[in-house]
Coordinates of C-alpha atoms and ligand atoms in Angstrom, one line a residue:
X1 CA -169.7 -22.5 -129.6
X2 CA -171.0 -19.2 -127.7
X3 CA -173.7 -19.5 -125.7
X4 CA -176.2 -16.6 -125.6
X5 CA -176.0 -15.9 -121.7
X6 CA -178.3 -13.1 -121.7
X7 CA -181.1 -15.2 -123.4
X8 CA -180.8 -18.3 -121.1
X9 CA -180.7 -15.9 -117.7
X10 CA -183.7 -14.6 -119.0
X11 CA -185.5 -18.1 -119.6
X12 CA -184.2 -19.1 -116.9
X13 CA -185.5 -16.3 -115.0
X14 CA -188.6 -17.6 -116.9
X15 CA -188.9 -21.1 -115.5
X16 CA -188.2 -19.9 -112.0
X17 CA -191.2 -17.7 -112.0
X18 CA -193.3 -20.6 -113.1
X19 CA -193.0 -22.3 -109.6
X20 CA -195.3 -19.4 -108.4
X21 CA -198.1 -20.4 -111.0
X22 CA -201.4 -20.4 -109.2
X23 CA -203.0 -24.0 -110.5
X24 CA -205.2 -22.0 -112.8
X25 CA -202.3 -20.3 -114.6
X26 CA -203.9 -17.1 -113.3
X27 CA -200.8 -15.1 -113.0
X28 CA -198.8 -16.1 -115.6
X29 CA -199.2 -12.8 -117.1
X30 CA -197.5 -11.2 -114.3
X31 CA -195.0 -13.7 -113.7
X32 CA -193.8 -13.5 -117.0
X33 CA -193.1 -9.9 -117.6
X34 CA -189.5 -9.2 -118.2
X35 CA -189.5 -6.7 -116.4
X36 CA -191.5 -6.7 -113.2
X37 CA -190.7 -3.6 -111.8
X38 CA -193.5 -1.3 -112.7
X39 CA -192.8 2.6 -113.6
X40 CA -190.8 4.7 -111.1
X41 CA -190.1 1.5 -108.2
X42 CA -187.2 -0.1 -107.0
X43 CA -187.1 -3.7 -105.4
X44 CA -186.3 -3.8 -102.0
X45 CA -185.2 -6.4 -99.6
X46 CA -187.5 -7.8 -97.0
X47 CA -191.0 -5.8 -96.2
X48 CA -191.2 -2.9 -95.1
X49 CA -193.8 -1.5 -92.9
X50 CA -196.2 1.4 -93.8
X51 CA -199.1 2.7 -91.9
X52 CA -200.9 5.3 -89.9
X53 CA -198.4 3.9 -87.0
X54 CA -201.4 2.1 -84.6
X55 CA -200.7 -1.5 -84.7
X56 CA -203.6 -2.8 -83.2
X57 CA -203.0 -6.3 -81.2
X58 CA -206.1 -8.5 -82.2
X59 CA -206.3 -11.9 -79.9
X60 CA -207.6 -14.7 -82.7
X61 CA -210.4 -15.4 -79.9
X62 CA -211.6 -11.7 -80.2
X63 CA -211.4 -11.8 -84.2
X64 CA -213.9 -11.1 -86.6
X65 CA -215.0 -10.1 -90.2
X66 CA -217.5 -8.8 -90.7
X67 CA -219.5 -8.6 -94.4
X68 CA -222.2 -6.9 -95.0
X69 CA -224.2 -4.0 -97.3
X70 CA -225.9 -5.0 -100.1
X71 CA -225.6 -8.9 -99.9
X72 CA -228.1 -11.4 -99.5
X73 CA -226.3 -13.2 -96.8
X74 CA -224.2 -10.9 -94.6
X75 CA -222.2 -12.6 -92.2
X76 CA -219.5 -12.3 -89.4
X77 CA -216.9 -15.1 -89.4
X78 CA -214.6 -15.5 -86.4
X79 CA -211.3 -17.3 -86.8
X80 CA -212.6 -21.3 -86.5
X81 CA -215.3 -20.1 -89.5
X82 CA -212.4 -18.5 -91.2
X83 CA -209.7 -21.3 -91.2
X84 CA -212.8 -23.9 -92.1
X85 CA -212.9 -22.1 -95.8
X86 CA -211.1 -23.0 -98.8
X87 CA -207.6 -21.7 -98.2
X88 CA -205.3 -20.8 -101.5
X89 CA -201.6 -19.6 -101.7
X90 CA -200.8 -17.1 -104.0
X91 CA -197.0 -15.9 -105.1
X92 CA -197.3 -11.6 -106.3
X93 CA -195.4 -8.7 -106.5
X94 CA -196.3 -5.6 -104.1
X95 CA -196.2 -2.0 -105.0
X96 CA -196.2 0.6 -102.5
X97 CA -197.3 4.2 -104.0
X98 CA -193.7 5.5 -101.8
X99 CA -191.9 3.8 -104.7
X100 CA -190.5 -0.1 -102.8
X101 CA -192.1 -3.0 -104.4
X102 CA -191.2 -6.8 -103.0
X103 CA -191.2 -9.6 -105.3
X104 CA -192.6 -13.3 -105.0
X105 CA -194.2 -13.1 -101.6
X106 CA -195.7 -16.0 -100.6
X107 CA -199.6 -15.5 -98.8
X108 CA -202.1 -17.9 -98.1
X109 CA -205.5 -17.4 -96.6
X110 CA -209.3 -17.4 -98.3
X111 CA -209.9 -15.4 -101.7
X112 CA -212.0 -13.1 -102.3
X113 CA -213.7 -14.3 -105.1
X114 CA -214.6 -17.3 -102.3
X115 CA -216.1 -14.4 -100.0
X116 CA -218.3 -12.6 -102.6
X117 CA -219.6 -16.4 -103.2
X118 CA -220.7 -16.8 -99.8
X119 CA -222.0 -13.6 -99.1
X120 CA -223.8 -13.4 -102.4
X121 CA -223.9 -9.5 -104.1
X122 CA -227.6 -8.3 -104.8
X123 CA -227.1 -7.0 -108.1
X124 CA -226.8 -3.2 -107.0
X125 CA -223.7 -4.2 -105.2
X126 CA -220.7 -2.6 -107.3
X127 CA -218.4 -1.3 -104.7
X128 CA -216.8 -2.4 -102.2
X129 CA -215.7 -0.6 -99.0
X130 CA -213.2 -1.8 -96.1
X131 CA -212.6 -1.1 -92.8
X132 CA -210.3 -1.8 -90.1
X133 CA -209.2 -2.3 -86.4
X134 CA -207.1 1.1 -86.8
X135 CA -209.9 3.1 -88.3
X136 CA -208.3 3.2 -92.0
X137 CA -210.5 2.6 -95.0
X138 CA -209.6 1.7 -98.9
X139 CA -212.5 1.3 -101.8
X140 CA -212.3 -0.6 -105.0
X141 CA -215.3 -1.7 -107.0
X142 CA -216.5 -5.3 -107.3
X143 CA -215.1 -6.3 -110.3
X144 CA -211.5 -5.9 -109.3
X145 CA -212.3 -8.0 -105.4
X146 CA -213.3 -10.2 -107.8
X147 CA -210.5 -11.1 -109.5
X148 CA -208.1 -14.3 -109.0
X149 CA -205.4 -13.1 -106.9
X150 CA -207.5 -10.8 -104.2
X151 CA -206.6 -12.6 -101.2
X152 CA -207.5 -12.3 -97.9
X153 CA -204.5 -13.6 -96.3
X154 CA -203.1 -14.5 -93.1
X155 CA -199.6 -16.0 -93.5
X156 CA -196.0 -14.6 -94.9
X157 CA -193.8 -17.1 -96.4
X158 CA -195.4 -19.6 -94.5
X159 CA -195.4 -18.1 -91.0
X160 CA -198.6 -16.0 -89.3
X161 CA -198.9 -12.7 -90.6
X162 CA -196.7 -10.4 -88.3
X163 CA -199.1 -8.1 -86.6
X164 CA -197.2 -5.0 -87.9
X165 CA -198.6 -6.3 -91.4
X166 CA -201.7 -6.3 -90.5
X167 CA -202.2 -9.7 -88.9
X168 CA -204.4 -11.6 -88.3
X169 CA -205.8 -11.2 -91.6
X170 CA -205.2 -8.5 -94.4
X171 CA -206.3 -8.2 -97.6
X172 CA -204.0 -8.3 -100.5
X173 CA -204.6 -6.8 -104.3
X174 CA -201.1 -7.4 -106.4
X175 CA -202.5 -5.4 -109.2
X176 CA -203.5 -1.9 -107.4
X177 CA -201.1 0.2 -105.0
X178 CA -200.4 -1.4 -101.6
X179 CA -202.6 1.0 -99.5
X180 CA -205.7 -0.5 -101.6
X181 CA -204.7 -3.5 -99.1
X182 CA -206.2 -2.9 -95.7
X183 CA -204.5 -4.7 -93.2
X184 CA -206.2 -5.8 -89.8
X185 CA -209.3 -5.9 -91.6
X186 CA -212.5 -5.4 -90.3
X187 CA -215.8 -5.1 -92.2
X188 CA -216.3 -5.3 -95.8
X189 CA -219.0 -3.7 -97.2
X190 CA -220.5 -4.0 -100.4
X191 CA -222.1 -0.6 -101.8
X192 CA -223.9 0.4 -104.7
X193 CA -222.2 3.9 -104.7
X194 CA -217.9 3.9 -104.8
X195 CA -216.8 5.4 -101.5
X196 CA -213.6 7.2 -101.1
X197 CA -211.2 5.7 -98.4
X198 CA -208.6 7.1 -96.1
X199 CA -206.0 8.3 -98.5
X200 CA -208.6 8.2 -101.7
X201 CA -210.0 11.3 -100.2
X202 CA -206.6 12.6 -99.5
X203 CA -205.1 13.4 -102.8
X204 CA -204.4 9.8 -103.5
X205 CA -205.8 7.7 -106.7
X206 CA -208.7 6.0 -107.0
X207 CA -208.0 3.5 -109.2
X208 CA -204.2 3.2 -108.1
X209 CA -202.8 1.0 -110.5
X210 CA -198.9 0.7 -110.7
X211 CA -198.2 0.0 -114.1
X212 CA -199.6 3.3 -114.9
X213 CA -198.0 5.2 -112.3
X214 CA -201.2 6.0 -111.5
X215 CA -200.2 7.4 -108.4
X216 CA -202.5 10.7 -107.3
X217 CA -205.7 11.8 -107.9
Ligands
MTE1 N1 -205.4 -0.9 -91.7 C1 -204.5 -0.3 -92.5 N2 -204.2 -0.8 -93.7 C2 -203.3 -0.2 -94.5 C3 -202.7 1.0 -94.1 C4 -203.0 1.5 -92.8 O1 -202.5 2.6 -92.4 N3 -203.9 0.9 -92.0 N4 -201.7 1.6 -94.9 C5 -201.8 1.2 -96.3 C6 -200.6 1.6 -97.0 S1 -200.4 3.2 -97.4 C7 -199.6 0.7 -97.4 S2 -198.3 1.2 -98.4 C8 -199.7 -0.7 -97.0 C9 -198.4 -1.1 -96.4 O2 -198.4 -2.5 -95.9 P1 -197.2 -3.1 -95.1 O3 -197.0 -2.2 -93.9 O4 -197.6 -4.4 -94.8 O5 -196.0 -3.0 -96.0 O6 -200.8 -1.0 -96.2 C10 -202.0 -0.3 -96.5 N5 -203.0 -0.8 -95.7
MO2 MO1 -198.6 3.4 -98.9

């Protein structure tokens, strides 16, 4: 008897993304894709580090977020406030725009769904805008913070985010371009108009989203 090699790597392959299951089954989509490597990337080992080359160094004591705009609770949590919210772990794939992605990273830190419930959006809020310790900005609207796997994180495979990353907290959208991620985040702001960030104004996309190869503007 032959065995069909090919078809069993791939469900094996299958059952091994499964593990990264989020408990709602959120991204089982994306895990199962046989092919995870969106249009024009190549995997590469370990994470690379990509950035306007600041790395700001951000004591926990000194940290805060900041939330504010067009909410009916704005709010400024410092690092005790942060680690007392629900904390979730997420597995995804990233996607820089310079063509590396990194598979099954591990993060864990508050979601941003959980943020938007505790800020509360008036309902001319459709954008939001970030900021950060190094002066960068990204924009993305509402709707796409909103979703599952927008995290907010501030671990690495189980270890504090490395400030080079963008520790102590960065955010993290698996389903847009890495530089839609601000790292050392600072201030969110929620905005009824969109408003164009640090590389969104420079030639970059708006929308960014990799398995479109929607790369420029
Ligand atoms: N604060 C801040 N966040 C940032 C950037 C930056 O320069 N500053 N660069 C963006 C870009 S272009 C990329 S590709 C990713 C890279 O994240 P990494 O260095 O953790 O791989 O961070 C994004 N977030
Ligand atoms: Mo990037």
């Amino acid at each position: 008897m032959e065995f069909n090699e090919k078809l069993i790597a791939k469900k094996e392959e299958w059952a091994k993304y499964k593990r990264g299951l989020t408990e709602d089954g959120v991204m089982q989509d994306h895990r199962q894709r046989i092919d995870r490597l969106p249009p024009g990337q190549r995997v590469t080992k370990g994470w690379p580090v990509l950035d306007l080359g600041v790395h700001p160094t951000i004591p926990l004591e000194q940290w805060r977020l900041k939330v504010g705009g067009l909410v009916e609770a704005p709010f400024a949590w410092d690092w005790e406030t942060f680690m007392t919210q629900p904390q979730i772990q997420l597995v995804a794939d990233f996607h820089c725009v310079t063509t590396w992605s990194t598979f099954d990273n591990i993060w864990e830190g508050v979601s941003f769904h959980h943020l938007i419930q505790v800020a509360k959006p008036r309902p001319e809020a459709r954008f939001i805008y970030f900021t950060t310790y190094d002066n960068y900005s990204t924009n993305l609207p509402l709707e796409v913070c909103d979703e599952a796997d927008v995290l907010l994180t501030r671990t690495w495979k189980g270890q504090p985010l490395p400030r080079e990353h963008g520790g102590p907290v960065r955010v993290i959208v698996p389903k847009r371009y890495a530089w839609k991620g601000a790292k050392w985040v600072r201030e969110i702001l929620f905005l009824e108009h969109d408003r164009p960030g640090y590389w969104e104004v420079r030639g970059y996309s708006n929308t960014a989203l990799p398995w479109e190869e929607d790369r420029y503007a």
